[in-house]
Amino acid sequence: MKFPIYMDYQATTPMDRRVLEAMLPYFTDDFGNAASRNHAFGWKAEEAVDAAREVLAKAIGAEAREIVFTSGATESNNLALKGVAEMYASKGNHVITVQTEHPSVLDTAARLERQGHRVTYLQVKPDGIIDLDVLRGAITDQTILISVMAANNEIGVIQPLEEIGRIARERGVLFHTDATQGVGKIPIDVNAMHLDLVSFTAHKIYGPKGIGALYVRRKNPRVRLAPLLDGGGHERGMRSGTLNVPGIVGFARAVELALAEREAEERRLTRLRDRLRDQIMSGLDRVFLNGHPEKRLPGNLNLSFAYVEGESLMMEMKEVALSSGSACTSASLKPSHVLLALGVSDDLAHSSIRFGLGRFTTEEEVEYVADKVVSAVTRLREMSPLYEMAKEGIDLKTVEWSEH
Ligand SMILES: *Cc1c(COP(=O)(O)O)cnc(C)c1O
């Protein structure tokens, strides 16, 4: 076994060597600008981009012309929300999203609010899934966009996109999904799910960092977007800038591999993930699973260990790369907004760890991590007076704390 062990696959993934191989020629020999229309270097680059666009489109049941390349899902989410808000301002000013979304959606929505839009942030049920009746009730004649993520990056919970899409379509509202954790991991089909805008990125599925895409529906209805960037008018005017050809080629290869191996990978990861969960839970009491037990990504396990700080637990096992709370907010010590939205207490949110399993996770690693978690939590709890009191049956809520 090699150390450190990587178990943070929802933060990013190592690039698959097959992806690197596909990319390499486009850095050196085939370096052309895909927008150079009058020589062979440009044609070759354009050919590679066209082929990649075809692969990405097919992966979600779309057409090549509906794919806009971006720098990643953060940009795609910004372009979807800001682009619709500006373009459809005369139609309405209301956007609906969810409290558990990624910061690149939530912070974009907050900016729209500062600019005069109204935003509804839907609550989720304790399992992390939205309530469709609440969604129906939130739609007004001012609503121009519903944005609900496919699968959550912290707790792995999968939202009912098909049902949401049906509601959006019935009410004539555009539907965007951040499918960064969805494409290549769970089936995504823009027509079956009535999706109008879909964000995704390469580096969560064994492709390179810094390349992503936004699907923009071209018919029934035709979606129009105001661009974030002005310039040469690339990507049908929606995203100016010279295309990242090696990145695009790698993105397509990564998607191709993910789709080809998806079902086998799903079975393998589900088995490993469940084994990790069962082994940890049988070795410890007071461990809580965050998020729906089945409607979640196969490679995601998010657990709270009562009476143990997630940060302390990670310090006890530095040879394993894990995430406490959200990777994106772990620089600050605020509890994860996702866990709070589920109704998890501040204490239990601070006690949470995300285990992210992926393509290169081995059975041996799972065994090692499970044993390590059980011994580390046991050791930390031995030092916790609160845990001792709880075990003796003292209800902590009835204890009167003295000031000091
Ligand atoms: C990682 C992630 C993003 C951001 O993607 P980048 O390509 O890193 O900008 C957005 N949404 C979700 C759900 C993610 O997991």
Coordinates of C-alpha atoms and ligand atoms in Angstrom, one line a residue:
M1 CA 0.0 0.0 0.0
K2 CA 1.3 3.5 -0.8
F3 CA 1.0 6.5 1.5
P4 CA -0.6 9.0 1.8
I5 CA -3.9 7.4 0.9
Y6 CA -6.2 9.6 -1.2
M7 CA -9.8 9.4 -0.1
D8 CA -11.1 12.8 -1.3
Y9 CA -12.4 12.1 -4.8
Q10 CA -15.2 14.6 -4.6
A11 CA -12.7 17.4 -4.2
T12 CA -10.7 16.4 -7.3
T13 CA -9.3 13.3 -8.9
P14 CA -6.0 12.2 -10.3
M15 CA -5.9 12.3 -14.1
D16 CA -6.2 8.9 -15.7
R17 CA -3.0 8.1 -17.7
R18 CA -5.2 7.3 -20.7
V19 CA -6.4 10.9 -20.6
L20 CA -2.9 12.3 -20.4
E21 CA -1.9 10.2 -23.5
A22 CA -4.8 11.6 -25.5
M23 CA -3.8 15.2 -24.5
L24 CA -0.1 15.1 -25.1
P25 CA 0.1 15.7 -28.9
Y26 CA -2.0 18.8 -28.5
F27 CA 0.5 20.6 -26.4
T28 CA 3.4 20.3 -28.9
D29 CA 2.9 19.0 -32.4
D30 CA -0.8 19.8 -32.8
F31 CA -0.7 23.2 -31.0
G32 CA -2.9 25.1 -33.4
N33 CA -5.5 27.7 -32.5
A34 CA -8.9 26.1 -33.2
A35 CA -10.1 29.5 -34.5
S36 CA -7.4 29.7 -37.2
R37 CA -9.5 29.0 -40.2
N38 CA -6.9 29.2 -42.9
H39 CA -4.1 26.7 -42.2
A40 CA -3.6 23.1 -41.3
F41 CA -2.6 23.7 -37.7
G42 CA -5.9 25.4 -37.0
W43 CA -7.9 22.7 -38.9
K44 CA -6.3 20.0 -36.9
A45 CA -7.1 21.7 -33.6
E46 CA -10.7 22.4 -34.7
E47 CA -11.1 18.8 -35.8
A48 CA -10.1 17.7 -32.3
V49 CA -12.5 20.1 -30.6
D50 CA -15.4 19.1 -32.9
A51 CA -14.8 15.4 -32.0
A52 CA -14.6 16.2 -28.3
R53 CA -17.8 18.3 -28.5
E54 CA -19.6 15.4 -30.0
V55 CA -18.5 13.0 -27.2
L56 CA -19.6 15.4 -24.5
A57 CA -22.9 16.1 -26.1
K58 CA -23.7 12.5 -26.6
A59 CA -22.8 11.7 -23.0
I60 CA -25.8 13.8 -21.9
G61 CA -28.1 13.2 -24.9
A62 CA -27.5 16.6 -26.4
E63 CA -26.2 17.9 -29.8
A64 CA -22.6 19.1 -30.3
R65 CA -23.7 22.7 -31.0
E66 CA -25.2 22.9 -27.6
I67 CA -21.9 22.5 -25.7
V68 CA -20.1 25.7 -24.6
F69 CA -16.5 25.2 -23.3
T70 CA -15.6 27.0 -20.1
S71 CA -12.8 27.0 -17.5
G72 CA -14.7 24.7 -15.2
A73 CA -18.0 24.2 -13.4
T74 CA -17.6 27.4 -11.3
E75 CA -17.6 29.4 -14.6
S76 CA -20.4 27.3 -16.1
N77 CA -22.6 28.0 -13.0
N78 CA -21.8 31.7 -13.1
L79 CA -22.6 31.8 -16.9
A80 CA -25.9 29.9 -16.5
L81 CA -27.2 32.0 -13.6
K82 CA -25.9 35.4 -14.6
G83 CA -26.5 34.8 -18.3
V84 CA -30.2 33.9 -17.7
A85 CA -30.7 36.6 -15.1
E86 CA -29.5 39.3 -17.5
M87 CA -31.1 38.0 -20.7
Y88 CA -34.5 37.3 -19.2
A89 CA -34.7 40.3 -17.0
S90 CA -37.8 41.6 -18.9
K91 CA -39.6 38.3 -18.3
G92 CA -39.0 38.1 -14.5
N93 CA -36.6 38.6 -11.7
H94 CA -37.0 35.5 -9.6
V95 CA -34.6 32.5 -9.3
I96 CA -35.1 29.3 -7.3
T97 CA -32.2 27.3 -6.0
V98 CA -31.4 25.1 -3.0
Q99 CA -29.6 25.7 0.4
T100 CA -27.3 22.8 -0.2
E101 CA -25.9 24.0 -3.6
H102 CA -22.1 24.5 -4.2
P103 CA -20.8 27.9 -3.4
S104 CA -20.4 28.7 -7.1
V105 CA -24.2 28.7 -7.3
L106 CA -25.0 30.1 -3.9
D107 CA -22.6 33.0 -4.1
T108 CA -23.7 33.8 -7.7
A109 CA -27.3 33.8 -6.5
A110 CA -26.3 36.2 -3.6
R111 CA -24.8 38.6 -6.1
L112 CA -27.9 38.5 -8.2
E113 CA -29.9 39.4 -5.1
R114 CA -27.6 42.4 -4.5
Q115 CA -28.4 43.4 -8.1
G116 CA -32.1 43.4 -7.4
H117 CA -33.2 39.8 -8.2
R118 CA -35.2 37.8 -5.8
V119 CA -33.8 34.4 -4.9
T120 CA -35.6 31.5 -3.1
Y121 CA -33.3 29.1 -1.4
L122 CA -35.3 25.8 -1.0
Q123 CA -34.8 23.9 2.2
V124 CA -34.1 20.1 1.9
K125 CA -35.6 17.3 3.9
P126 CA -33.4 15.7 6.6
D127 CA -32.1 13.2 4.0
G128 CA -30.9 16.1 1.8
I129 CA -33.5 15.8 -1.0
I130 CA -35.8 18.7 -1.9
D131 CA -39.5 18.5 -1.4
L132 CA -41.2 18.7 -4.8
D133 CA -44.4 20.3 -3.4
V134 CA -42.3 23.1 -1.8
L135 CA -40.7 23.6 -5.2
R136 CA -44.1 23.8 -6.9
G137 CA -45.2 26.3 -4.3
A138 CA -42.1 28.5 -4.7
I139 CA -42.7 29.1 -8.5
T140 CA -44.3 32.5 -9.3
D141 CA -45.1 34.2 -12.6
Q142 CA -41.8 36.1 -12.1
T143 CA -39.7 32.9 -11.9
I144 CA -37.2 32.6 -14.8
L145 CA -34.8 29.9 -13.5
I146 CA -34.7 26.8 -11.3
S147 CA -31.2 25.7 -10.4
V148 CA -30.8 22.3 -8.6
M149 CA -27.6 20.3 -8.5
A150 CA -27.6 16.7 -9.7
A151 CA -25.5 15.2 -6.9
N152 CA -24.1 17.0 -3.8
N153 CA -20.4 17.2 -3.5
E154 CA -20.4 16.9 0.3
I155 CA -23.1 14.3 1.1
G156 CA -23.4 12.7 -2.4
V157 CA -27.2 13.0 -2.3
I158 CA -28.9 12.7 -5.8
Q159 CA -31.8 15.0 -6.5
P160 CA -34.9 13.9 -8.6
L161 CA -33.9 15.7 -11.7
E162 CA -36.6 14.1 -13.9
E163 CA -39.4 15.2 -11.6
I164 CA -38.0 18.7 -11.2
G165 CA -37.6 19.0 -14.9
R166 CA -41.2 18.1 -15.5
I167 CA -42.4 20.8 -13.0
A168 CA -40.1 23.4 -14.6
R169 CA -41.3 22.5 -18.1
E170 CA -45.0 22.6 -17.1
R171 CA -44.6 26.1 -15.6
G172 CA -42.4 27.4 -18.5
V173 CA -39.4 28.0 -16.3
L174 CA -35.8 27.3 -17.4
F175 CA -34.0 24.4 -15.5
H176 CA -30.3 24.5 -14.8
T177 CA -28.4 21.7 -13.0
D178 CA -24.9 21.7 -11.7
A179 CA -24.1 18.1 -12.7
T180 CA -20.4 18.4 -11.8
Q181 CA -20.8 15.3 -9.5
G182 CA -23.3 13.8 -11.9
V183 CA -21.9 13.4 -15.4
G184 CA -20.0 10.2 -15.8
K185 CA -21.2 9.0 -12.4
I186 CA -25.0 8.8 -12.8
P187 CA -27.2 8.9 -15.9
I188 CA -27.9 12.4 -17.1
D189 CA -30.2 13.0 -20.1
V190 CA -31.1 16.5 -21.1
N191 CA -34.3 15.5 -22.8
A192 CA -35.7 12.9 -20.4
M193 CA -34.9 15.3 -17.5
H194 CA -36.0 18.5 -19.4
L195 CA -32.7 20.2 -18.7
D196 CA -32.1 23.5 -20.3
L197 CA -28.6 24.2 -18.9
V198 CA -26.1 21.7 -17.5
S199 CA -22.7 22.5 -15.8
F200 CA -19.9 20.0 -15.6
T201 CA -16.1 19.8 -15.3
A202 CA -13.3 17.4 -16.2
H203 CA -11.2 17.3 -13.0
K204 CA -13.9 15.4 -11.0
I205 CA -13.9 12.6 -13.4
Y206 CA -10.1 11.9 -13.9
G207 CA -9.6 14.7 -16.5
P208 CA -7.5 17.8 -16.3
K209 CA -8.3 20.8 -14.1
G210 CA -9.3 24.1 -15.7
I211 CA -11.7 22.8 -18.4
G212 CA -15.5 22.5 -18.1
A213 CA -18.6 22.9 -20.1
L214 CA -22.1 24.3 -20.1
Y215 CA -24.8 22.7 -22.1
V216 CA -27.2 25.3 -23.5
R217 CA -30.4 24.0 -25.0
R218 CA -30.9 25.2 -28.6
K219 CA -34.5 24.2 -29.2
N220 CA -37.8 23.7 -27.3
P221 CA -37.0 26.2 -25.9
R222 CA -34.0 27.9 -27.3
V223 CA -32.0 29.3 -24.4
R224 CA -30.3 32.6 -24.7
L225 CA -27.5 33.8 -22.4
A226 CA -25.7 37.1 -21.8
P227 CA -21.9 36.3 -21.9
L228 CA -19.6 36.9 -18.9
L229 CA -16.7 37.7 -21.2
D230 CA -16.6 39.9 -24.2
G231 CA -14.1 39.3 -27.0
G232 CA -13.6 37.3 -30.2
G233 CA -17.1 35.7 -30.0
H234 CA -16.0 32.1 -29.6
E235 CA -18.5 29.5 -28.6
R236 CA -21.3 31.2 -30.4
G237 CA -20.7 34.4 -28.6
M238 CA -21.3 32.9 -25.2
R239 CA -17.7 32.4 -24.1
S240 CA -14.9 34.3 -25.9
G241 CA -11.3 33.2 -25.5
T242 CA -9.0 30.8 -27.4
L243 CA -10.0 27.3 -26.7
N244 CA -8.0 25.1 -24.4
V245 CA -7.5 22.3 -27.0
P246 CA -5.5 19.8 -24.9
G247 CA -7.9 20.3 -22.0
I248 CA -10.9 19.8 -24.3
V249 CA -9.4 16.6 -25.7
G250 CA -8.7 15.3 -22.2
F251 CA -12.2 16.2 -21.0
A252 CA -13.7 14.2 -23.8
R253 CA -11.5 11.2 -23.2
A254 CA -12.3 11.3 -19.5
V255 CA -16.0 11.4 -20.2
E256 CA -15.6 8.5 -22.6
L257 CA -13.8 6.4 -20.1
A258 CA -16.2 7.3 -17.3
L259 CA -19.2 6.2 -19.4
A260 CA -17.6 3.0 -20.6
E261 CA -16.7 2.0 -17.0
R262 CA -19.6 3.5 -15.2
E263 CA -21.7 0.5 -14.3
A264 CA -18.8 -1.7 -13.2
E265 CA -17.4 1.3 -11.2
E266 CA -20.7 1.9 -9.6
R267 CA -20.9 -1.7 -8.4
R268 CA -17.3 -1.8 -7.2
L269 CA -17.5 1.6 -5.4
T270 CA -20.9 0.8 -3.7
R271 CA -19.4 -2.4 -2.3
L272 CA -16.3 -0.7 -1.0
R273 CA -18.2 2.3 0.4
D274 CA -20.7 0.0 2.2
R275 CA -17.9 -2.0 3.6
L276 CA -16.1 1.1 4.9
R277 CA -19.4 2.3 6.5
D278 CA -20.2 -1.1 8.0
Q279 CA -16.8 -1.6 9.4
I280 CA -16.7 1.8 11.0
M281 CA -20.2 1.6 12.4
S282 CA -19.7 -1.8 13.8
G283 CA -16.6 -0.7 15.6
L284 CA -18.0 2.5 17.1
D285 CA -21.3 3.8 18.7
R286 CA -22.8 7.2 18.1
V287 CA -21.8 7.5 14.4
F288 CA -24.4 9.1 12.1
L289 CA -24.7 8.9 8.4
N290 CA -25.4 12.3 6.7
G291 CA -27.6 12.2 3.6
H292 CA -29.9 9.7 2.1
P293 CA -28.6 6.1 2.6
E294 CA -29.3 4.9 -1.0
K295 CA -30.0 8.0 -3.2
R296 CA -26.3 9.0 -3.1
L297 CA -23.2 8.7 -5.2
P298 CA -21.6 5.3 -4.9
G299 CA -18.2 6.8 -3.9
N300 CA -19.5 9.0 -1.1
L301 CA -19.7 8.4 2.6
N302 CA -20.3 11.3 5.0
L303 CA -20.3 10.4 8.7
S304 CA -20.6 12.4 12.0
F305 CA -18.7 11.1 15.0
A306 CA -20.3 12.5 18.1
Y307 CA -17.9 14.0 20.7
V308 CA -15.0 14.1 18.2
E309 CA -14.0 17.2 16.2
G310 CA -13.6 16.3 12.5
E311 CA -10.4 18.4 12.4
S312 CA -8.9 16.5 15.3
L313 CA -9.8 13.2 13.7
M314 CA -8.0 14.2 10.5
M315 CA -4.9 15.2 12.6
E316 CA -4.9 11.7 14.1
M317 CA -4.7 10.2 10.6
K318 CA -2.6 12.5 8.5
E319 CA -1.6 9.6 6.2
V320 CA -5.2 9.6 4.8
A321 CA -6.5 12.5 2.7
L322 CA -10.1 13.3 3.8
S323 CA -12.3 16.3 4.1
S324 CA -14.1 17.6 7.1
G325 CA -17.1 19.7 6.3
S326 CA -16.7 21.0 2.8
A327 CA -13.4 21.1 1.0
C328 CA -14.3 24.6 -0.1
T329 CA -15.0 25.9 3.3
S330 CA -12.5 24.0 5.4
A331 CA -10.2 27.0 5.4
S332 CA -12.7 28.6 7.7
L333 CA -14.1 26.9 10.7
K334 CA -17.8 27.5 10.0
P335 CA -19.7 24.2 10.0
S336 CA -20.8 23.0 6.6
H337 CA -23.8 24.8 5.2
V338 CA -24.9 21.5 3.7
L339 CA -25.1 19.7 7.0
L340 CA -26.8 22.6 8.7
A341 CA -29.4 22.6 5.9
L342 CA -30.1 18.9 6.8
G343 CA -30.9 20.0 10.3
V344 CA -27.6 18.5 11.7
S345 CA -26.6 20.3 14.9
D346 CA -23.5 22.6 14.9
D347 CA -21.6 20.0 17.1
L348 CA -22.4 17.1 14.8
A349 CA -21.6 19.2 11.7
H350 CA -18.1 19.9 13.2
S351 CA -17.8 16.2 13.8
S352 CA -18.3 15.2 10.2
I353 CA -15.9 13.6 7.8
R354 CA -16.4 13.0 4.0
F355 CA -14.9 9.8 2.6
G356 CA -14.6 10.1 -1.1
L357 CA -13.8 6.9 -2.9
G358 CA -12.9 6.6 -6.6
R359 CA -11.3 4.8 -9.5
F360 CA -8.0 4.1 -7.8
T361 CA -9.3 3.2 -4.3
T362 CA -8.4 -0.3 -3.3
E363 CA -9.9 -2.8 -0.9
E364 CA -6.7 -2.6 1.2
E365 CA -7.0 1.1 1.5
V366 CA -10.6 0.8 2.7
E367 CA -9.6 -1.8 5.3
Y368 CA -6.8 0.4 6.5
V369 CA -8.9 3.6 6.7
A370 CA -11.8 1.8 8.5
D371 CA -9.4 0.4 11.2
K372 CA -7.6 3.7 11.6
V373 CA -10.9 5.6 12.0
V374 CA -12.1 3.2 14.7
S375 CA -8.9 3.4 16.7
A376 CA -8.5 7.2 16.3
V377 CA -12.1 7.9 17.3
T378 CA -11.8 5.6 20.3
R379 CA -8.6 7.3 21.4
L380 CA -10.1 10.8 21.1
R381 CA -13.2 9.8 22.9
E382 CA -11.2 8.4 25.8
M383 CA -10.0 12.0 26.3
S384 CA -13.5 13.4 26.1
P385 CA -15.4 14.0 29.4
L386 CA -18.6 14.7 27.4
Y387 CA -18.4 11.3 25.8
E388 CA -17.9 9.6 29.2
M389 CA -20.9 11.5 30.7
A390 CA -23.0 10.6 27.7
K391 CA -22.1 6.9 28.1
E392 CA -23.0 7.0 31.8
G393 CA -26.4 8.2 30.7
I394 CA -26.1 11.8 31.9
D395 CA -28.2 14.0 29.7
L396 CA -25.9 16.8 28.7
K397 CA -28.8 19.2 28.1
T398 CA -29.7 19.0 31.8
V399 CA -26.2 19.7 33.1
E400 CA -25.7 23.2 34.4
W401 CA -22.4 24.6 33.2
S402 CA -20.5 26.9 35.5
E403 CA -19.0 30.1 34.1
H404 CA -15.3 30.3 33.9
Ligands
LIG1 C1 -16.1 20.9 -7.8 C2 -17.5 21.4 -8.0 C3 -17.7 22.6 -8.6 C4 -16.6 23.5 -9.1 O1 -16.0 23.0 -10.2 P1 -14.6 23.6 -10.8 O2 -14.5 23.0 -12.1 O3 -13.6 23.2 -9.8 O4 -14.8 25.1 -10.9 C5 -19.0 23.0 -8.7 N1 -20.0 22.2 -8.3 C6 -19.8 21.0 -7.7 C7 -21.0 20.2 -7.3 C8 -18.5 20.6 -7.5 O5 -18.3 19.4 -6.9

